[in-house]
mmCIF file of N, CA and C in Angstrom:
data_model
loop_
_atom_site.group_PDB
_atom_site.id
_atom_site.type_symbol
_atom_site.label_atom_id
_atom_site.label_comp_id
_atom_site.label_asym_id
_atom_site.label_seq_id
_atom_site.Cartn_x
_atom_site.Cartn_y
_atom_site.Cartn_z
ATOM 1 N N GLN P 1 -6.119 4.693 21.296
ATOM 2 C CA GLN P 1 -5.311 4.848 22.498
ATOM 3 C C GLN P 1 -3.828 4.758 22.169
ATOM 4 N N VAL P 2 -3.040 5.422 22.977
ATOM 5 C CA VAL P 2 -1.590 5.417 22.814
ATOM 6 C C VAL P 2 -0.960 4.953 24.112
ATOM 7 N N GLN P 3 -0.094 3.971 24.008
ATOM 8 C CA GLN P 3 0.675 3.531 25.174
ATOM 9 C C GLN P 3 2.142 3.834 24.932
ATOM 10 N N LEU P 4 2.797 4.344 25.948
ATOM 11 C CA LEU P 4 4.205 4.724 25.853
ATOM 12 C C LEU P 4 4.999 3.993 26.918
ATOM 13 N N VAL P 5 6.137 3.440 26.510
ATOM 14 C CA VAL P 5 6.991 2.716 27.449
ATOM 15 C C VAL P 5 8.409 3.252 27.330
ATOM 16 N N GLU P 6 8.910 3.792 28.436
ATOM 17 C CA GLU P 6 10.262 4.336 28.458
ATOM 18 C C GLU P 6 11.264 3.278 28.907
ATOM 19 N N SER P 7 12.494 3.441 28.458
ATOM 20 C CA SER P 7 13.590 2.590 28.905
ATOM 21 C C SER P 7 14.889 3.363 28.772
ATOM 22 N N GLY P 8 15.949 2.838 29.388
ATOM 23 C CA GLY P 8 17.259 3.446 29.228
ATOM 24 C C GLY P 8 17.744 4.269 30.402
ATOM 25 N N GLY P 9 16.902 4.430 31.407
ATOM 26 C CA GLY P 9 17.347 5.186 32.576
ATOM 27 C C GLY P 9 18.406 4.431 33.355
ATOM 28 N N GLY P 10 19.006 5.097 34.331
ATOM 29 C CA GLY P 10 20.016 4.461 35.147
ATOM 30 C C GLY P 10 20.764 5.478 35.971
ATOM 31 N N SER P 11 21.884 5.036 36.518
ATOM 32 C CA SER P 11 22.721 5.886 37.347
ATOM 33 C C SER P 11 24.058 6.105 36.666
ATOM 34 N N VAL P 12 24.466 7.359 36.591
ATOM 35 C CA VAL P 12 25.743 7.711 35.978
ATOM 36 C C VAL P 12 26.405 8.799 36.797
ATOM 37 N N GLN P 13 27.678 8.978 36.574
ATOM 38 C CA GLN P 13 28.386 10.075 37.194
ATOM 39 C C GLN P 13 28.257 11.324 36.330
ATOM 40 N N ALA P 14 28.448 12.462 36.950
ATOM 41 C CA ALA P 14 28.399 13.724 36.208
ATOM 42 C C ALA P 14 29.381 13.662 35.040
ATOM 43 N N GLY P 15 28.908 14.181 33.899
ATOM 44 C CA GLY P 15 29.714 14.133 32.688
ATOM 45 C C GLY P 15 29.414 12.931 31.814
ATOM 46 N N GLY P 16 28.674 11.971 32.359
ATOM 47 C CA GLY P 16 28.356 10.768 31.614
ATOM 48 C C GLY P 16 27.191 10.961 30.668
ATOM 49 N N SER P 17 26.815 9.869 30.013
ATOM 50 C CA SER P 17 25.746 9.911 29.007
ATOM 51 C C SER P 17 24.754 8.782 29.229
ATOM 52 N N LEU P 18 23.538 9.034 28.817
ATOM 53 C CA LEU P 18 22.492 8.023 28.781
ATOM 54 C C LEU P 18 21.633 8.267 27.547
ATOM 55 N N ARG P 19 21.036 7.204 27.066
ATOM 56 C CA ARG P 19 20.101 7.320 25.948
ATOM 57 C C ARG P 19 18.766 6.732 26.376
ATOM 58 N N LEU P 20 17.762 7.570 26.432
ATOM 59 C CA LEU P 20 16.428 7.120 26.768
ATOM 60 C C LEU P 20 15.665 6.766 25.505
ATOM 61 N N SER P 21 14.860 5.723 25.599
ATOM 62 C CA SER P 21 14.029 5.308 24.474
ATOM 63 C C SER P 21 12.568 5.308 24.896
ATOM 64 N N CYS P 22 11.710 5.609 23.936
ATOM 65 C CA CYS P 22 10.274 5.593 24.174
ATOM 66 C C CYS P 22 9.625 4.791 23.052
ATOM 67 N N ALA P 23 9.025 3.684 23.428
ATOM 68 C CA ALA P 23 8.319 2.851 22.457
ATOM 69 C C ALA P 23 6.833 3.157 22.527
ATOM 70 N N ALA P 24 6.242 3.402 21.373
ATOM 71 C CA ALA P 24 4.826 3.781 21.333
ATOM 72 C C ALA P 24 3.996 2.739 20.613
ATOM 73 N N SER P 25 2.844 2.484 21.167
ATOM 74 C CA SER P 25 1.870 1.660 20.475
ATOM 75 C C SER P 25 0.766 2.599 20.031
ATOM 76 N N ALA P 26 0.806 2.985 18.797
ATOM 77 C CA ALA P 26 -0.160 3.945 18.269
ATOM 78 C C ALA P 26 -0.268 3.739 16.770
ATOM 79 N N ARG P 27 -1.479 3.699 16.274
ATOM 80 C CA ARG P 27 -1.655 3.518 14.832
ATOM 81 C C ARG P 27 -1.050 4.676 14.057
ATOM 82 N N ALA P 28 -1.251 5.858 14.569
ATOM 83 C CA ALA P 28 -0.804 7.045 13.839
ATOM 84 C C ALA P 28 0.371 7.705 14.541
ATOM 85 N N PHE P 29 1.390 6.914 14.871
ATOM 86 C CA PHE P 29 2.554 7.477 15.564
ATOM 87 C C PHE P 29 3.147 8.629 14.781
ATOM 88 N N ASN P 30 3.140 8.515 13.459
ATOM 89 C CA ASN P 30 3.764 9.556 12.648
ATOM 90 C C ASN P 30 2.945 10.840 12.600
ATOM 91 N N ARG P 31 1.849 10.885 13.355
ATOM 92 C CA ARG P 31 1.070 12.115 13.466
ATOM 93 C C ARG P 31 1.158 12.714 14.858
ATOM 94 N N LEU P 32 1.929 12.073 15.741
ATOM 95 C CA LEU P 32 2.035 12.539 17.112
ATOM 96 C C LEU P 32 3.238 13.448 17.305
ATOM 97 N N THR P 33 3.059 14.517 18.045
ATOM 98 C CA THR P 33 4.199 15.263 18.563
ATOM 99 C C THR P 33 4.679 14.517 19.798
ATOM 100 N N MET P 34 5.965 14.246 19.850
ATOM 101 C CA MET P 34 6.531 13.506 20.970
ATOM 102 C C MET P 34 7.373 14.438 21.838
ATOM 103 N N ALA P 35 7.434 14.142 23.108
ATOM 104 C CA ALA P 35 8.182 15.007 24.015
ATOM 105 C C ALA P 35 8.698 14.212 25.209
ATOM 106 N N TRP P 36 9.607 14.820 25.900
ATOM 107 C CA TRP P 36 10.099 14.298 27.176
ATOM 108 C C TRP P 36 9.912 15.379 28.239
ATOM 109 N N PHE P 37 9.452 14.927 29.389
ATOM 110 C CA PHE P 37 9.342 15.765 30.573
ATOM 111 C C PHE P 37 10.136 15.077 31.679
ATOM 112 N N ARG P 38 10.443 15.810 32.713
ATOM 113 C CA ARG P 38 11.116 15.196 33.850
ATOM 114 C C ARG P 38 10.608 15.810 35.138
ATOM 115 N N GLN P 39 10.757 15.034 36.195
ATOM 116 C CA GLN P 39 10.330 15.513 37.506
ATOM 117 C C GLN P 39 11.373 15.140 38.536
ATOM 118 N N ALA P 40 11.958 16.154 39.142
ATOM 119 C CA ALA P 40 12.942 15.948 40.204
ATOM 120 C C ALA P 40 12.211 15.821 41.539
ATOM 121 N N PRO P 41 12.837 15.179 42.511
ATOM 122 C CA PRO P 41 12.195 15.022 43.819
ATOM 123 C C PRO P 41 11.775 16.367 44.409
ATOM 124 N N GLY P 42 10.529 16.461 44.817
ATOM 125 C CA GLY P 42 10.028 17.679 45.443
ATOM 126 C C GLY P 42 9.733 18.816 44.491
ATOM 127 N N LYS P 43 9.846 18.547 43.186
ATOM 128 C CA LYS P 43 9.602 19.604 42.206
ATOM 129 C C LYS P 43 8.495 19.196 41.249
ATOM 130 N N GLU P 44 7.983 20.182 40.535
ATOM 131 C CA GLU P 44 6.955 19.906 39.555
ATOM 132 C C GLU P 44 7.581 19.341 38.280
ATOM 133 N N ARG P 45 6.769 18.637 37.533
ATOM 134 C CA ARG P 45 7.235 18.101 36.259
ATOM 135 C C ARG P 45 7.532 19.259 35.315
ATOM 136 N N GLU P 46 8.647 19.139 34.569
ATOM 137 C CA GLU P 46 9.053 20.206 33.662
ATOM 138 C C GLU P 46 9.338 19.674 32.270
ATOM 139 N N PHE P 47 9.150 20.532 31.313
ATOM 140 C CA PHE P 47 9.403 20.211 29.901
ATOM 141 C C PHE P 47 10.897 20.078 29.659
ATOM 142 N N VAL P 48 11.268 19.078 28.860
ATOM 143 C CA VAL P 48 12.668 18.881 28.486
ATOM 144 C C VAL P 48 12.871 19.138 27.002
ATOM 145 N N SER P 49 12.071 18.445 26.181
ATOM 146 C CA SER P 49 12.260 18.569 24.741
ATOM 147 C C SER P 49 11.044 18.028 24.012
ATOM 148 N N SER P 50 10.828 18.524 22.790
ATOM 149 C CA SER P 50 9.737 18.015 21.964
ATOM 150 C C SER P 50 10.175 17.950 20.514
ATOM 151 N N ILE P 51 9.486 17.090 19.759
ATOM 152 C CA ILE P 51 9.798 16.928 18.344
ATOM 153 C C ILE P 51 8.495 16.767 17.579
ATOM 154 N N SER P 52 8.380 17.479 16.472
ATOM 155 C CA SER P 52 7.163 17.417 15.669
ATOM 156 C C SER P 52 7.066 16.077 14.957
ATOM 157 N N TRP P 53 5.894 15.812 14.371
ATOM 158 C CA TRP P 53 5.679 14.478 13.812
ATOM 159 C C TRP P 53 6.622 14.159 12.677
ATOM 160 N N ARG P 54 7.083 15.162 11.938
ATOM 161 C CA ARG P 54 8.044 14.891 10.861
ATOM 162 C C ARG P 54 9.487 15.053 11.328
ATOM 163 N N GLY P 55 9.663 15.527 12.562
ATOM 164 C CA GLY P 55 11.016 15.742 13.050
ATOM 165 C C GLY P 55 11.635 17.040 12.589
ATOM 166 N N SER P 56 10.828 17.875 11.950
ATOM 167 C CA SER P 56 11.371 19.112 11.383
ATOM 168 C C SER P 56 11.460 20.237 12.409
ATOM 169 N N SER P 57 10.756 20.087 13.515
ATOM 170 C CA SER P 57 10.772 21.106 14.552
ATOM 171 C C SER P 57 11.095 20.449 15.881
ATOM 172 N N ILE P 58 12.197 20.849 16.480
ATOM 173 C CA ILE P 58 12.632 20.299 17.764
ATOM 174 C C ILE P 58 12.889 21.451 18.718
ATOM 175 N N GLU P 59 12.385 21.321 19.916
ATOM 176 C CA GLU P 59 12.583 22.346 20.941
ATOM 177 C C GLU P 59 13.236 21.737 22.171
ATOM 178 N N TYR P 60 13.995 22.562 22.858
ATOM 179 C CA TYR P 60 14.677 22.125 24.071
ATOM 180 C C TYR P 60 14.501 23.164 25.171
ATOM 181 N N ALA P 61 14.440 22.683 26.388
ATOM 182 C CA ALA P 61 14.518 23.590 27.523
ATOM 183 C C ALA P 61 15.922 24.183 27.548
ATOM 184 N N ASP P 62 16.022 25.417 28.010
ATOM 185 C CA ASP P 62 17.326 26.081 28.045
ATOM 186 C C ASP P 62 18.340 25.271 28.846
ATOM 187 N N SER P 63 17.885 24.594 29.865
ATOM 188 C CA SER P 63 18.786 23.866 30.763
ATOM 189 C C SER P 63 19.461 22.660 30.101
ATOM 190 N N VAL P 64 18.917 22.207 28.966
ATOM 191 C CA VAL P 64 19.500 21.019 28.320
ATOM 192 C C VAL P 64 20.044 21.297 26.922
ATOM 193 N N LYS P 65 19.855 22.510 26.433
ATOM 194 C CA LYS P 65 20.339 22.842 25.083
ATOM 195 C C LYS P 65 21.831 22.595 24.968
ATOM 196 N N GLY P 66 22.212 21.965 23.863
ATOM 197 C CA GLY P 66 23.613 21.677 23.625
ATOM 198 C C GLY P 66 24.096 20.386 24.260
ATOM 199 N N ARG P 67 23.264 19.793 25.125
ATOM 200 C CA ARG P 67 23.659 18.537 25.788
ATOM 201 C C ARG P 67 22.733 17.381 25.426
ATOM 202 N N PHE P 68 21.464 17.677 25.217
ATOM 203 C CA PHE P 68 20.472 16.641 24.901
ATOM 204 C C PHE P 68 20.092 16.739 23.428
ATOM 205 N N THR P 69 19.806 15.582 22.838
ATOM 206 C CA THR P 69 19.341 15.529 21.457
ATOM 207 C C THR P 69 18.143 14.592 21.364
ATOM 208 N N LEU P 70 17.054 15.118 20.847
ATOM 209 C CA LEU P 70 15.833 14.329 20.681
ATOM 210 C C LEU P 70 15.684 13.926 19.215
ATOM 211 N N SER P 71 15.317 12.673 18.996
ATOM 212 C CA SER P 71 15.092 12.188 17.631
ATOM 213 C C SER P 71 13.940 11.193 17.652
ATOM 214 N N ARG P 72 13.485 10.826 16.467
ATOM 215 C CA ARG P 72 12.408 9.857 16.367
ATOM 216 C C ARG P 72 12.582 9.004 15.129
ATOM 217 N N ASP P 73 12.012 7.813 15.193
ATOM 218 C CA ASP P 73 12.011 6.899 14.058
ATOM 219 C C ASP P 73 10.559 6.474 13.864
ATOM 220 N N ASN P 74 9.889 7.087 12.910
ATOM 221 C CA ASN P 74 8.460 6.813 12.734
ATOM 222 C C ASN P 74 8.196 5.378 12.278
ATOM 223 N N ALA P 75 9.113 4.808 11.532
ATOM 224 C CA ALA P 75 8.933 3.436 11.071
ATOM 225 C C ALA P 75 8.939 2.453 12.248
ATOM 226 N N LYS P 76 9.750 2.746 13.248
ATOM 227 C CA LYS P 76 9.841 1.879 14.426
ATOM 228 C C LYS P 76 8.926 2.336 15.555
ATOM 229 N N LYS P 77 8.289 3.481 15.391
ATOM 230 C CA LYS P 77 7.427 4.054 16.424
ATOM 231 C C LYS P 77 8.219 4.277 17.720
ATOM 232 N N MET P 78 9.362 4.897 17.555
ATOM 233 C CA MET P 78 10.259 5.133 18.685
ATOM 234 C C MET P 78 10.682 6.597 18.740
ATOM 235 N N ALA P 79 10.933 7.063 19.958
ATOM 236 C CA ALA P 79 11.545 8.367 20.171
ATOM 237 C C ALA P 79 12.736 8.163 21.095
ATOM 238 N N TYR P 80 13.793 8.948 20.851
ATOM 239 C CA TYR P 80 15.025 8.763 21.601
ATOM 240 C C TYR P 80 15.500 10.098 22.166
ATOM 241 N N LEU P 81 16.008 10.042 23.387
ATOM 242 C CA LEU P 81 16.602 11.232 23.987
ATOM 243 C C LEU P 81 18.040 10.898 24.369
ATOM 244 N N GLN P 82 18.968 11.430 23.599
ATOM 245 C CA GLN P 82 20.383 11.251 23.899
ATOM 246 C C GLN P 82 20.805 12.353 24.857
ATOM 247 N N MET P 83 21.321 11.951 26.001
ATOM 248 C CA MET P 83 21.696 12.908 27.039
ATOM 249 C C MET P 83 23.183 12.804 27.295
ATOM 250 N N ASN P 84 23.895 13.869 27.002
ATOM 251 C CA ASN P 84 25.343 13.913 27.196
ATOM 252 C C ASN P 84 25.713 14.940 28.253
ATOM 253 N N ASN P 85 26.920 14.811 28.768
ATOM 254 C CA ASN P 85 27.418 15.745 29.774
ATOM 255 C C ASN P 85 26.380 15.948 30.881
ATOM 256 N N LEU P 86 25.914 14.855 31.421
ATOM 257 C CA LEU P 86 24.868 14.920 32.431
ATOM 258 C C LEU P 86 25.356 15.591 33.710
ATOM 259 N N LYS P 87 24.431 16.286 34.348
ATOM 260 C CA LYS P 87 24.733 17.013 35.573
ATOM 261 C C LYS P 87 23.826 16.487 36.696
ATOM 262 N N PRO P 88 24.243 16.657 37.933
ATOM 263 C CA PRO P 88 23.404 16.195 39.050
ATOM 264 C C PRO P 88 21.986 16.777 38.997
ATOM 265 N N GLU P 89 21.848 17.988 38.499
ATOM 266 C CA GLU P 89 20.520 18.608 38.414
ATOM 267 C C GLU P 89 19.644 17.987 37.336
ATOM 268 N N ASP P 90 20.186 17.081 36.550
ATOM 269 C CA ASP P 90 19.380 16.344 35.572
ATOM 270 C C ASP P 90 18.677 15.136 36.214
ATOM 271 N N THR P 91 18.982 14.888 37.449
ATOM 272 C CA THR P 91 18.375 13.760 38.155
ATOM 273 C C THR P 91 16.866 13.904 38.253
ATOM 274 N N GLY P 92 16.166 12.812 37.998
ATOM 275 C CA GLY P 92 14.714 12.828 38.102
ATOM 276 C C GLY P 92 14.100 11.666 37.357
ATOM 277 N N VAL P 93 12.789 11.636 37.373
ATOM 278 C CA VAL P 93 12.057 10.652 36.576
ATOM 279 C C VAL P 93 11.725 11.299 35.239
ATOM 280 N N TYR P 94 12.085 10.611 34.175
ATOM 281 C CA TYR P 94 11.864 11.130 32.831
ATOM 282 C C TYR P 94 10.660 10.436 32.208
ATOM 283 N N TYR P 95 9.754 11.254 31.692
ATOM 284 C CA TYR P 95 8.518 10.749 31.111
ATOM 285 C C TYR P 95 8.461 11.053 29.624
ATOM 286 N N CYS P 96 8.100 10.060 28.864
ATOM 287 C CA CYS P 96 7.806 10.249 27.455
ATOM 288 C C CYS P 96 6.344 10.685 27.343
ATOM 289 N N ALA P 97 6.061 11.605 26.435
ATOM 290 C CA ALA P 97 4.703 12.106 26.277
ATOM 291 C C ALA P 97 4.363 12.231 24.800
ATOM 292 N N ALA P 98 3.078 12.147 24.514
ATOM 293 C CA ALA P 98 2.608 12.257 23.129
ATOM 294 C C ALA P 98 1.418 13.197 23.059
ATOM 295 N N ASP P 99 1.397 13.972 22.003
ATOM 296 C CA ASP P 99 0.322 14.946 21.771
ATOM 297 C C ASP P 99 -0.280 14.659 20.404
ATOM 298 N N SER P 100 -1.564 14.319 20.408
ATOM 299 C CA SER P 100 -2.223 13.997 19.141
ATOM 300 C C SER P 100 -2.692 15.231 18.399
ATOM 301 N N GLY P 101 -2.652 16.379 19.070
ATOM 302 C CA GLY P 101 -3.117 17.603 18.430
ATOM 303 C C GLY P 101 -4.629 17.716 18.353
ATOM 304 N N LEU P 102 -5.326 16.865 19.107
ATOM 305 C CA LEU P 102 -6.787 16.868 19.040
ATOM 306 C C LEU P 102 -7.443 17.604 20.194
ATOM 307 N N GLY P 103 -6.652 18.369 20.947
ATOM 308 C CA GLY P 103 -7.271 19.179 21.993
ATOM 309 C C GLY P 103 -6.458 19.271 23.262
ATOM 310 N N ILE P 104 -6.248 18.156 23.914
ATOM 311 C CA ILE P 104 -5.506 18.152 25.177
ATOM 312 C C ILE P 104 -4.017 18.053 24.881
ATOM 313 N N THR P 105 -3.259 18.999 25.401
ATOM 314 C CA THR P 105 -1.822 18.992 25.166
ATOM 315 C C THR P 105 -1.182 17.835 25.906
ATOM 316 N N TYR P 106 -0.425 17.050 25.171
ATOM 317 C CA TYR P 106 0.266 15.889 25.745
ATOM 318 C C TYR P 106 -0.673 15.072 26.631
ATOM 319 N N GLU P 107 -1.648 14.488 25.988
ATOM 320 C CA GLU P 107 -2.629 13.720 26.743
ATOM 321 C C GLU P 107 -2.151 12.324 27.123
ATOM 322 N N TYR P 108 -1.017 11.899 26.563
ATOM 323 C CA TYR P 108 -0.506 10.564 26.870
ATOM 324 C C TYR P 108 0.884 10.653 27.509
ATOM 325 N N TYR P 109 1.069 9.876 28.562
ATOM 326 C CA TYR P 109 2.356 9.797 29.253
ATOM 327 C C TYR P 109 2.692 8.343 29.531
ATOM 328 N N GLY P 110 4.006 8.070 29.545
ATOM 329 C CA GLY P 110 4.455 6.764 29.975
ATOM 330 C C GLY P 110 4.602 6.724 31.492
ATOM 331 N N GLN P 111 5.102 5.604 31.991
ATOM 332 C CA GLN P 111 5.244 5.427 33.434
ATOM 333 C C GLN P 111 6.497 6.096 33.978
ATOM 334 N N GLY P 112 7.433 6.406 33.101
ATOM 335 C CA GLY P 112 8.639 7.093 33.531
ATOM 336 C C GLY P 112 9.819 6.163 33.745
ATOM 337 N N THR P 113 11.005 6.725 33.628
ATOM 338 C CA THR P 113 12.238 5.989 33.885
ATOM 339 C C THR P 113 13.161 6.883 34.718
ATOM 340 N N GLN P 114 13.794 6.287 35.716
ATOM 341 C CA GLN P 114 14.607 7.062 36.655
ATOM 342 C C GLN P 114 15.995 7.331 36.078
ATOM 343 N N VAL P 115 16.420 8.575 36.191
ATOM 344 C CA VAL P 115 17.778 8.970 35.831
ATOM 345 C C VAL P 115 18.414 9.596 37.075
ATOM 346 N N THR P 116 19.555 9.058 37.476
ATOM 347 C CA THR P 116 20.260 9.572 38.649
ATOM 348 C C THR P 116 21.686 9.920 38.259
ATOM 349 N N VAL P 117 22.054 11.162 38.487
ATOM 350 C CA VAL P 117 23.392 11.630 38.151
ATOM 351 C C VAL P 117 24.097 12.040 39.442
ATOM 352 N N SER P 118 25.198 11.397 39.716
ATOM 353 C CA SER P 118 25.944 11.692 40.937
ATOM 354 C C SER P 118 27.122 12.607 40.635
ATOM 355 N N ALA P 119 27.452 13.417 41.615
ATOM 356 C CA ALA P 119 28.537 14.395 41.431
ATOM 357 C C ALA P 119 29.899 13.715 41.462
#
């Protein structure tokens, strides 16, 4: 089993920055693809970014390219999402997710952390 715990959310003004952290309890963390999703009020959950188990492949949604940076530390079993130049449309609950590659895409999710960006 994999448990994910997010932290680092909060309220900022547009143009500000936040760093989200995801702590994982998993024996084989270094074999998991890690990702962040977000869900704005009244909208469906959407993909934000993902990183392969070695960190060699990172993908971003077009809406966050150039502003967000995803990284991971396999020794600490952590994933980080650095968010810069935040915009009001970035507001939502951010979820850390893990994909073991054993069938179900992103079968593990954390409880989420709220990010609120005011204009």
